[in-house]
Tab-separated table of C-alpha atoms and ligand atoms in Angstrom:
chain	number	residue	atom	x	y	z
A	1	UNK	CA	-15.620	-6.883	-2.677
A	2	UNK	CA	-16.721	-3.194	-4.082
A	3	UNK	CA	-18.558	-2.890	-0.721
A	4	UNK	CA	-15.679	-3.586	1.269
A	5	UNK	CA	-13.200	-1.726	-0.741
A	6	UNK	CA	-15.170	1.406	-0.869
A	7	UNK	CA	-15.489	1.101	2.901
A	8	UNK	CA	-11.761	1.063	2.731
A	9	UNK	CA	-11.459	3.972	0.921
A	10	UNK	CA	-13.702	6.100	2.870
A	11	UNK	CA	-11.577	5.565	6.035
A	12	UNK	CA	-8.353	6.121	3.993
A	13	UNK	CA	-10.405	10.086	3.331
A	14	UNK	CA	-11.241	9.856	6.813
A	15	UNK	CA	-7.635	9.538	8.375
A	16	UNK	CA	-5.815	11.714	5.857
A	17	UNK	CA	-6.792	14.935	7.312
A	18	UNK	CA	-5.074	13.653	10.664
A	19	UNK	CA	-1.700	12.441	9.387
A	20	UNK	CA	-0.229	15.384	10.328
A	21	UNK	CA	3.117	16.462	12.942
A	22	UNK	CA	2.344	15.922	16.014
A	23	UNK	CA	-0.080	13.424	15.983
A	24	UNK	CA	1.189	10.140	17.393
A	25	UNK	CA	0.503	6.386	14.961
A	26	UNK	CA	-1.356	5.263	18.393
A	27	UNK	CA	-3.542	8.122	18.010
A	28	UNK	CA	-4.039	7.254	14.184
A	29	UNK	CA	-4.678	3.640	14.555
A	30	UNK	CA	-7.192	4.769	17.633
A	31	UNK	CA	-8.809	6.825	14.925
A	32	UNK	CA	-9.263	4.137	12.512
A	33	UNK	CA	-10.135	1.279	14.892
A	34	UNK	CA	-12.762	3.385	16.420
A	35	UNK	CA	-14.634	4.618	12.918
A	36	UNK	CA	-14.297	0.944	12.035
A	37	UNK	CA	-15.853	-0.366	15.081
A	38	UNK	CA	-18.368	2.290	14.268
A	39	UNK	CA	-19.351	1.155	10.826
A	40	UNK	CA	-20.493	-1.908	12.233
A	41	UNK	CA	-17.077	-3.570	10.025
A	42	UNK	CA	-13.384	-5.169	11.246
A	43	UNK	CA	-9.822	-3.944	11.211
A	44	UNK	CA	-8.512	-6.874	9.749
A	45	UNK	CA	-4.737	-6.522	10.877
A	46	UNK	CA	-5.922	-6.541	14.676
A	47	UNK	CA	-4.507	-10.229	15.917
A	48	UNK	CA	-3.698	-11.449	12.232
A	49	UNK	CA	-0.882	-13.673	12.563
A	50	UNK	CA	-0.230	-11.746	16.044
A	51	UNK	CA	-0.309	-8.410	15.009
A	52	UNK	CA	-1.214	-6.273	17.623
A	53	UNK	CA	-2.603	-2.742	16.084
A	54	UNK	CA	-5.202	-2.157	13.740
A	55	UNK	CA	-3.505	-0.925	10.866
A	56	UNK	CA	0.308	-0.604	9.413
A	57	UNK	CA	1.957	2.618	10.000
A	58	UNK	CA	5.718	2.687	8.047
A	59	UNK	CA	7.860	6.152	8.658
A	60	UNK	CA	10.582	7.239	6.513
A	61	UNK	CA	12.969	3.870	6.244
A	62	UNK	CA	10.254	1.530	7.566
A	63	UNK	CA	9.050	-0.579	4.581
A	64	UNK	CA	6.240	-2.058	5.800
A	65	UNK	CA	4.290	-3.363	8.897
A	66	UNK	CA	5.477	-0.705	11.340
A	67	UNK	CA	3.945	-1.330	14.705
A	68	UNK	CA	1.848	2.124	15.732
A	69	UNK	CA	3.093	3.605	19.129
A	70	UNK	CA	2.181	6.234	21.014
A	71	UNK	CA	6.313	7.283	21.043
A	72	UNK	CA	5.865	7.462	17.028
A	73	UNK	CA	5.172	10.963	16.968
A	74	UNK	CA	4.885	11.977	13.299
A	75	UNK	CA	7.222	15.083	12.655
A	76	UNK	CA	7.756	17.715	10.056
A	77	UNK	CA	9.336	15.808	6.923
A	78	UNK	CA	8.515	12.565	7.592
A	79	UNK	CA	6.789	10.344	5.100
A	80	UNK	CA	4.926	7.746	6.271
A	81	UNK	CA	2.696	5.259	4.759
A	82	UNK	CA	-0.652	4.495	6.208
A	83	UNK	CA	-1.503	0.647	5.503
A	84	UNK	CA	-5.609	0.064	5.782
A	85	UNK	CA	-7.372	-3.186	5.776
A	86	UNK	CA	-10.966	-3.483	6.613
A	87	UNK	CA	-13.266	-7.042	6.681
A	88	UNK	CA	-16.953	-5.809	5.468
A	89	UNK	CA	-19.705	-9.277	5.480
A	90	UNK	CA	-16.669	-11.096	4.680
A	91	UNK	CA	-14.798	-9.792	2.888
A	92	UNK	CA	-11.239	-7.324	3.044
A	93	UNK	CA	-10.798	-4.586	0.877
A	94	UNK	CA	-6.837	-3.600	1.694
A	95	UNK	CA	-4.940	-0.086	0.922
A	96	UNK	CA	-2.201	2.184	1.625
A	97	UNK	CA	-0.897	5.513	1.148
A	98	UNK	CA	1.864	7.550	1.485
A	99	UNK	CA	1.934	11.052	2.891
A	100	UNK	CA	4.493	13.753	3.366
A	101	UNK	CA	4.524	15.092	6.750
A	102	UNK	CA	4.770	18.847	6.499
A	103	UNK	CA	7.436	20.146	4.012
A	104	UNK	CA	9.420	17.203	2.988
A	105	UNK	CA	12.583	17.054	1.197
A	106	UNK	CA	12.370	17.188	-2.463
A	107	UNK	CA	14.142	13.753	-2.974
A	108	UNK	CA	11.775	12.534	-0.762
A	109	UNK	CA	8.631	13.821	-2.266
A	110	UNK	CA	10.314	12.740	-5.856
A	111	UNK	CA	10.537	9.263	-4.532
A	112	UNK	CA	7.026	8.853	-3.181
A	113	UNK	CA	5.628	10.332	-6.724
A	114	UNK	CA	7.663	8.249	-8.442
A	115	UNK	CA	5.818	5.456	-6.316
A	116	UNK	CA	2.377	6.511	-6.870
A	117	UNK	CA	3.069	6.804	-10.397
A	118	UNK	CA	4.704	2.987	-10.891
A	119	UNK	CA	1.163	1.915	-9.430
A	120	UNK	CA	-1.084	4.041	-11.672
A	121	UNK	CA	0.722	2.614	-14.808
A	122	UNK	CA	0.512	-0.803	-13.308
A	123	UNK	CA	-2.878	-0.138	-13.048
A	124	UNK	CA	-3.542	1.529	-16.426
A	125	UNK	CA	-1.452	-0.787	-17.889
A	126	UNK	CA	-2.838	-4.267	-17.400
A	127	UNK	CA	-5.397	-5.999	-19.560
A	128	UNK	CA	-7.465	-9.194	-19.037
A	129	UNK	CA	-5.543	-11.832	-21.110
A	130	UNK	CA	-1.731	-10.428	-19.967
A	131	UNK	CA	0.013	-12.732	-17.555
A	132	UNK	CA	0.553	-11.433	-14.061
A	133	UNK	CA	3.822	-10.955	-14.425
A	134	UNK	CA	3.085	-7.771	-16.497
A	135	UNK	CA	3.122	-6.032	-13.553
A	136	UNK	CA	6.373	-6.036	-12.669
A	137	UNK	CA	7.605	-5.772	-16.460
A	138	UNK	CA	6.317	-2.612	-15.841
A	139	UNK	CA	6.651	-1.265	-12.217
A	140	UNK	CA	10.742	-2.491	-12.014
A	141	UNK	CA	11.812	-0.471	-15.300
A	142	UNK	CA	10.327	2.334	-14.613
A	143	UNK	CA	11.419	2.499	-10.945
A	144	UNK	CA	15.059	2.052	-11.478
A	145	UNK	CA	15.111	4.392	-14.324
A	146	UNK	CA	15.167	6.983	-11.297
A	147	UNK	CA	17.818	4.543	-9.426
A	148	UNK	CA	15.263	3.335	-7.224
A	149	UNK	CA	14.623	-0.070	-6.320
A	150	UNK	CA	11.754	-2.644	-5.835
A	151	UNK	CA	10.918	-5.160	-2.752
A	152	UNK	CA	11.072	-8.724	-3.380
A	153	UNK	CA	10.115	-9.980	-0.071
A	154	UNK	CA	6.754	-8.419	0.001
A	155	UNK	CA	4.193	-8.889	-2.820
A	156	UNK	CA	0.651	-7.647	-3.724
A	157	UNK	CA	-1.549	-10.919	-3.103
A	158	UNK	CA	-4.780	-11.858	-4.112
A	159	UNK	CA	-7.530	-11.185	-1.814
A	160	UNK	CA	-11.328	-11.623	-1.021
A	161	UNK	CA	-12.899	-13.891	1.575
A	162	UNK	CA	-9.446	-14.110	3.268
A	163	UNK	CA	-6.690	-11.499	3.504
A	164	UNK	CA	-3.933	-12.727	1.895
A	165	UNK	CA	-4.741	-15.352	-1.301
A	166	UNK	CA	-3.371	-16.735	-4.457
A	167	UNK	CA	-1.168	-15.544	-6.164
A	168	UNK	CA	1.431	-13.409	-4.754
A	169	UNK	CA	1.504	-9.821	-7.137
A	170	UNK	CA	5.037	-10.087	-7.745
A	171	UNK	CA	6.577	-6.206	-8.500
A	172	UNK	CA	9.991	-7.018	-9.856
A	173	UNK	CA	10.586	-8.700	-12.710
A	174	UNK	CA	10.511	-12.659	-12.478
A	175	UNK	CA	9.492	-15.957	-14.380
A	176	UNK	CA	7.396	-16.898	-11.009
A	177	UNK	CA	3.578	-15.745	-12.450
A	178	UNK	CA	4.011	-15.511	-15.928
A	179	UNK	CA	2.092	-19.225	-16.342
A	180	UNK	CA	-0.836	-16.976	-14.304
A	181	UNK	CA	-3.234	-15.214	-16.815
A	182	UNK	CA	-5.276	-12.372	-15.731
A	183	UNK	CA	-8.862	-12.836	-16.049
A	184	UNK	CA	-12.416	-10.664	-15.432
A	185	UNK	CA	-13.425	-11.444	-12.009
A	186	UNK	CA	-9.957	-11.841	-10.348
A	187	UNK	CA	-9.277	-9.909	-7.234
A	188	UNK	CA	-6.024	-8.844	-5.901
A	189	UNK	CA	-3.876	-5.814	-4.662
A	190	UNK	CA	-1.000	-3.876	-6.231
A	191	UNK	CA	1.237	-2.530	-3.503
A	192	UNK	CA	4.832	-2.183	-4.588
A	193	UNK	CA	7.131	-0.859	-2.495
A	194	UNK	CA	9.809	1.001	-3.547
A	195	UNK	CA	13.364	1.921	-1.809
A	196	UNK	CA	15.035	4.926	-2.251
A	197	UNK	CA	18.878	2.859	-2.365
A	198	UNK	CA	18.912	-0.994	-2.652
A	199	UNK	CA	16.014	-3.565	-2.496
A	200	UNK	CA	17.286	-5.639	0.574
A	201	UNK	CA	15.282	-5.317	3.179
A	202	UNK	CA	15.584	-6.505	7.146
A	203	UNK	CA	12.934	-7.170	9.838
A	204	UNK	CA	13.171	-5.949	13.283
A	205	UNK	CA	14.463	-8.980	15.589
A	206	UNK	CA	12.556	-7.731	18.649
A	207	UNK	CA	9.096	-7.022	17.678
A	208	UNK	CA	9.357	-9.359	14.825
A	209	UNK	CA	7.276	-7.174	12.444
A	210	UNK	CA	8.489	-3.888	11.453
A	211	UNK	CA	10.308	-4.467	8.019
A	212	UNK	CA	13.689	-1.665	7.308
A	213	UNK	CA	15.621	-1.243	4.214
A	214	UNK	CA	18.801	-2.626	4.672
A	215	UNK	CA	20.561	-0.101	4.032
A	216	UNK	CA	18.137	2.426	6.111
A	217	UNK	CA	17.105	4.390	3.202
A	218	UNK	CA	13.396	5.575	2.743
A	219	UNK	CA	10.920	3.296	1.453
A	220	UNK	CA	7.392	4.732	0.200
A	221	UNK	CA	4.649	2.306	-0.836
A	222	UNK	CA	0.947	3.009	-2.272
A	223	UNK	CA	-1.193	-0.278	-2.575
A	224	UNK	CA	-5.183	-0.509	-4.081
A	225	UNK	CA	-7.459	-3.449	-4.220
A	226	UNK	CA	-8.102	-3.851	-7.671
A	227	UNK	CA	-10.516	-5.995	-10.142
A	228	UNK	CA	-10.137	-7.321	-13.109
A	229	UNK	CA	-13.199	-6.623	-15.616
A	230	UNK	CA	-13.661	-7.450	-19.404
A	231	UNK	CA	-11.904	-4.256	-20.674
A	232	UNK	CA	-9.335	-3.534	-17.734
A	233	UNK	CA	-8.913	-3.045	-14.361
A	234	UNK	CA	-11.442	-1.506	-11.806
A	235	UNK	CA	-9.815	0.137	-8.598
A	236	UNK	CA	-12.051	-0.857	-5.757
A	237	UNK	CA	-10.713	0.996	-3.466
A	238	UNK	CA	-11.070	4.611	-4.632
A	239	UNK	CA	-11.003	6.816	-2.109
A	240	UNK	CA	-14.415	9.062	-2.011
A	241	UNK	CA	-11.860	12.335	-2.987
A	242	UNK	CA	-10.394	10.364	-5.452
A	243	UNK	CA	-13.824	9.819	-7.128
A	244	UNK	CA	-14.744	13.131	-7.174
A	245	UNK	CA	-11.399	13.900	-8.661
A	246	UNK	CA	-11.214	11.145	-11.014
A	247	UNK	CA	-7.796	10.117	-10.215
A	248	UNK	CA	-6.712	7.129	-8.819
A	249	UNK	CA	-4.249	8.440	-6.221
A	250	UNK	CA	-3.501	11.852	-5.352
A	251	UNK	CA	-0.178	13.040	-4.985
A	252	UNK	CA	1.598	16.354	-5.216
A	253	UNK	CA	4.061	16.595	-8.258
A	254	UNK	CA	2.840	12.591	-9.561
A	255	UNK	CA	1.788	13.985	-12.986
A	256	UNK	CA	5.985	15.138	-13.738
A	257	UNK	CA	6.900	11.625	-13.806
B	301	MF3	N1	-1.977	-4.611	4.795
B	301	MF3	C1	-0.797	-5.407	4.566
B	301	MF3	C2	-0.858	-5.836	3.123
B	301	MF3	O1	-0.963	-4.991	2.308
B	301	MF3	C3	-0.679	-6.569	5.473
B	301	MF3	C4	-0.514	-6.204	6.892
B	301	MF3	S1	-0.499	-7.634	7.802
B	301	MF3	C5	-0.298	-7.077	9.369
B	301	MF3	O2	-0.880	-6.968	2.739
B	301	MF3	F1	-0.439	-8.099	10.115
B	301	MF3	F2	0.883	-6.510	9.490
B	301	MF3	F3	-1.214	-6.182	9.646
B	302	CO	CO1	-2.078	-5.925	0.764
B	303	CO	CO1	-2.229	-3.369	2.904
């Protein structure tokens, strides 16, 4: 799992530096299919349940599982969240980010640190011992304190020799995993996503995949594969940068909220 997840992360460094205006999701998911490919490893979204690209790319309203297209063309003051999943001898290491596209509007950038930061506290704040259901005790609070809202429909999961496992990482607030204690060795990914108006969500009824807010607001998202250990939680899939820098996501303006 560390193997696969740092894999992850270096290809998360490797596309950032291309999610830029201009540049179509075709061309990204080319990018990352290709360096893949070259690793000798799998882009596990390719054909997974039908999906037909090799990795997630969600602009602006689009929650998640946006379909890359060579008419997406990403523009000046977009966001858009790159979704990553790699299989490495076995085993998936899964992770997204969200990044501004040029100069972005300020309620946009608020909501996508706002987003970063509900997954660092998740992070910081869960100890072996706490049921799973502290997660969302603390992601939903915090989120609508800024009038923001949280997905129900999509979950982190756990994860390891298959993509999506037991149990679903609930991010709101709910009853559903609070029997589920969190234990050293347990692998699984935090990914809330988080709208910018209210938590309904719909999925596109001709390509079947790409998931909009109802009521077409933005969505931003940020997800790592995380483990539990004896003290904490480890984030496996640290991006190379964000080793160096010792933080576990880097966003503009996170540290204000
Ligand atoms: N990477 C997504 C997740 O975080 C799942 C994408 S499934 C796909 O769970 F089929 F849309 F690629
Ligand atoms: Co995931
Ligand atoms: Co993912």
């Amino acid at each position: 799992m560390r193997r696969a997840a740092a894999f992850n992360g270096e290809l998360m460094d490797y596309i950032r530096p291309h999610v830029k205006a201009g540049i179509s999701t075709e061309e990204l998911n080319t990018l990352a299919h290709d360096y893949t490919l070259k690793h000798g490893h799998t882009p596990a979204c390719l054909g997974y349940h039908g999906f037909p690209k090799s990795l997630c790319t969600s602009i602006n309203n689009v929650v998640c599982h946006g379909i890359p297209s060579a008419t997406d063309v990403l523009k000046e003051g977009d966001i858009v969240n790159v979704d990553l999943t790699t299989i490495v001898d076995g085993f998936y290491g899964d992770s997204s980010e969200t990044f501004f596209v040029g100069y972005v509007s300020s309620r946009a950038r608020k909501l996508v640190a706002v987003t970063a930061r509900a997954l660092v506290m998740a992070i910081e704040g869960v100890k072996p011992g706490m049921p799973l259901s502290a997660i969302g005790e603390i992601i939903q609070p915090f989120v609508e304190s800024y009038g923001y809202s949280v997905v129900r429909e999509y979950t982190g999961h756990g994860i390891g020799r298959e993509f999506h496992e037991n149990f679903s990482v609930f991010h709101h607030r709910t009853r559903e995993c609070d029997q589920v204690i969190l234990r050293p060795g347990m692998t699984f990914t935090i990914e809330p996503m988080i709208n910018m108006g209210k938590h309904g969500v719909v999925t596109d009824k001709k390509d079947k995949w790409t998931v909009r807010t109802k009521d077409r607001s933005l969505s931003a998202q940020f997800e790592h594969t995380v483990a539990v250990t004896e003290s904490g939680i480890e984030v496996l899939t640290l991006t190379p940068s964000q080793k160096e820098s010792g933080q576990i996501l880097n966003v503009v303006g996170m540290e204000k909220y």
